[in-house]
Amino acid sequence: MPKIPPQVLQSVFYLYESKDAALAGERFGGTGFFVGVPIKGAKSYVAYAVTNWHVAVRGGASVVRVNKKGGGVEIFEFDPADWQFHPKWNDVAVVPMPLNVEEHDFSFIDIDMFSSAEIIERTGVGAGEDIFMVGRFVDHDGGPTNVPAVRFGHISVPPRPIEQPTGSKLPSYVLDVHSRAGYSGSPVFVFRTLTSDLTSHSSLTIGGKLQTFLLLLGIHWGQFPEKWEIEAGMELASDAVRLSDDAKYVTGLSGMTLCIPAEAILELLNMPKIKEMREKAIAALKIRNA
């Protein structure tokens, strides 16, 4: 596995149900990442926090914890109602972030780094491609600050309609990569490199047969469950485990993870309501800076 750019790791934040839970670093919650939408005619961006709808809205883990420069964290107390999403659509939600480059230790994923159907087709990205995702390993997530963990794997199945927590049946990648609770909302990247360092290959370059790139593949939203049958007379590994007398199966994770394509995030950010809010915020900023 090549070296991962620090900017990718710094784009990730953690989500909690409340400010107290965020300060305490409680285990329940999820992952999100920052996306930058460029402002036309200016060398600046509108920053958005991106995560799953089922994390920030349905699950109520809507409070964002961001690392600060010099140590410590800042808590942004968003309510589930503050997050923007499209009902019964992809499991994605966004909220504008008032980040300060002088105070907050962060990076964001530029939309130029997003994969698209056109790029996927042109480069032939498919089954077997190397991927990694960056998120929150709740058993060892950095405690008082965000220290994301990276997990590695491959594309197993290209996007196919799979029912999401929203109830919609929309395309998702199937990835051969281990996950667990806490990683929901993690960014997933696909890469090709000829070296051991991705930091010098952060954008798509195609020329002849040389294709080296690092792209946002999409956002992780869940895992396929798996059931293991309980056999009669089976001995349990621990006395602490108790099963009901009529239990027939134990549910676990299959190791197959699901990922919504990056284009869905762009589509949400460009929906009329969200785009209008962004344009009003940019106009207000220009007036203040005039």
XYZ file of C-alpha atoms in Angstrom, residues 85-234:
150
model
C -30.674 15.727 1.968
C -33.115 14.512 -0.662
C -35.924 12.383 0.840
C -36.059 8.711 -0.154
C -32.921 9.130 -2.266
C -29.260 8.270 -1.645
C -28.077 7.874 1.951
C -26.176 11.186 1.863
C -26.565 14.427 3.841
C -24.579 17.687 3.809
C -24.290 20.887 5.842
C -22.205 24.047 5.163
C -19.205 24.330 7.497
C -17.851 27.644 8.895
C -14.250 26.452 8.951
C -11.306 28.752 9.620
C -7.931 27.892 8.089
C -6.130 29.690 10.925
C -7.943 27.797 13.681
C -8.980 24.391 12.360
C -6.673 21.553 11.345
C -8.465 20.304 8.256
C -8.344 19.721 4.527
C -11.192 19.140 2.139
C -11.684 16.991 -0.908
C -11.905 19.182 -3.987
C -14.733 18.227 -6.334
C -12.079 17.875 -9.048
C -10.963 14.768 -7.170
C -14.382 13.117 -7.535
C -14.730 10.127 -9.826
C -17.522 10.205 -12.373
C -19.188 7.737 -14.709
C -17.203 9.283 -17.570
C -13.858 8.906 -15.766
C -14.704 5.389 -14.614
C -15.527 4.363 -18.183
C -12.534 6.152 -19.720
C -10.019 4.612 -17.304
C -11.683 1.211 -17.155
C -12.014 1.169 -13.365
C -13.610 -2.116 -12.349
C -13.437 -5.266 -10.254
C -10.115 -5.796 -8.497
C -9.090 -2.118 -8.300
C -7.298 -1.067 -5.115
C -9.364 1.048 -2.708
C -9.076 2.392 0.817
C -11.432 4.209 3.156
C -10.677 6.567 6.006
C -12.929 6.652 9.043
C -13.583 6.233 12.720
C -12.474 3.019 14.419
C -14.515 3.566 17.574
C -12.371 1.273 19.756
C -9.255 3.350 19.082
C -10.283 6.606 17.406
C -7.924 9.082 19.036
C -9.925 9.774 22.207
C -9.887 13.548 22.782
C -8.969 14.284 19.138
C -9.831 12.780 15.761
C -7.264 10.234 14.571
C -8.898 8.375 11.676
C -8.031 4.803 10.757
C -7.525 3.523 7.219
C -8.879 0.229 5.893
C -7.856 -1.342 2.605
C -9.483 -3.563 0.000
C -10.719 -3.876 -3.557
C -13.728 -3.248 -5.752
C -15.710 -6.470 -5.884
C -18.819 -5.502 -7.888
C -19.409 -2.298 -9.893
C -22.454 -0.158 -9.004
C -25.701 -2.085 -8.882
C -29.104 -1.136 -7.381
C -29.083 -2.037 -3.674
C -31.647 -0.911 -1.100
C -30.243 1.782 1.190
C -31.397 2.887 4.682
C -33.510 5.581 2.978
C -35.653 2.850 1.403
C -34.464 3.713 -2.100
C -32.872 1.165 -4.381
C -30.008 3.034 -6.043
C -26.526 2.080 -7.338
C -23.814 1.159 -4.850
C -20.379 -0.376 -5.258
C -19.739 -3.632 -3.418
C -16.258 -3.542 -1.883
C -14.181 -6.341 -0.413
C -13.085 -4.368 2.659
C -13.791 -4.858 6.349
C -15.887 -2.287 8.178
C -17.929 -1.891 11.338
C -20.104 0.590 13.231
C -18.465 4.027 13.218
C -17.212 3.909 9.639
C -20.555 4.969 8.156
C -19.984 8.176 6.204
C -16.320 7.439 5.441
C -14.826 8.577 2.134
C -13.698 5.737 -0.130
C -10.837 6.239 -2.603
C -9.718 4.266 -5.654
C -6.112 4.513 -6.750
C -3.469 3.395 -9.190
C 0.177 4.265 -8.706
C 3.576 3.248 -10.009
C 5.356 4.339 -6.834
C 5.069 3.827 -3.088
C 3.799 7.364 -2.501
C 0.374 8.690 -3.486
C 1.190 12.218 -2.339
C 2.704 13.041 -5.722
C -0.218 11.566 -7.642
C -3.274 13.250 -6.172
C -4.913 14.065 -9.498
C -5.871 12.072 -12.555
C -3.230 11.816 -15.284
C -3.799 9.774 -18.416
C -1.310 9.501 -21.266
C -0.752 6.466 -23.423
C -0.703 3.411 -21.206
C 0.288 5.304 -18.069
C -2.735 5.814 -15.790
C -1.880 6.965 -12.278
C -4.508 8.512 -10.052
C -6.159 8.920 -6.688
C -9.904 9.598 -6.847
C -12.845 9.746 -4.475
C -14.845 6.656 -5.382
C -17.751 7.454 -3.055
C -19.128 7.305 0.480
C -19.409 4.153 2.595
C -22.887 3.517 4.008
C -23.097 -0.059 5.274
C -22.142 -3.710 5.139
C -23.892 -6.802 3.891
C -25.004 -8.828 6.937
C -24.385 -12.526 7.215
C -26.114 -15.175 9.329
C -24.416 -18.186 10.869
C -26.605 -21.129 11.809
C -26.505 -22.349 15.402
C -26.101 -26.106 15.518
C -27.741 -28.256 18.168
C -25.457 -28.780 21.169
C -23.023 -26.086 20.041
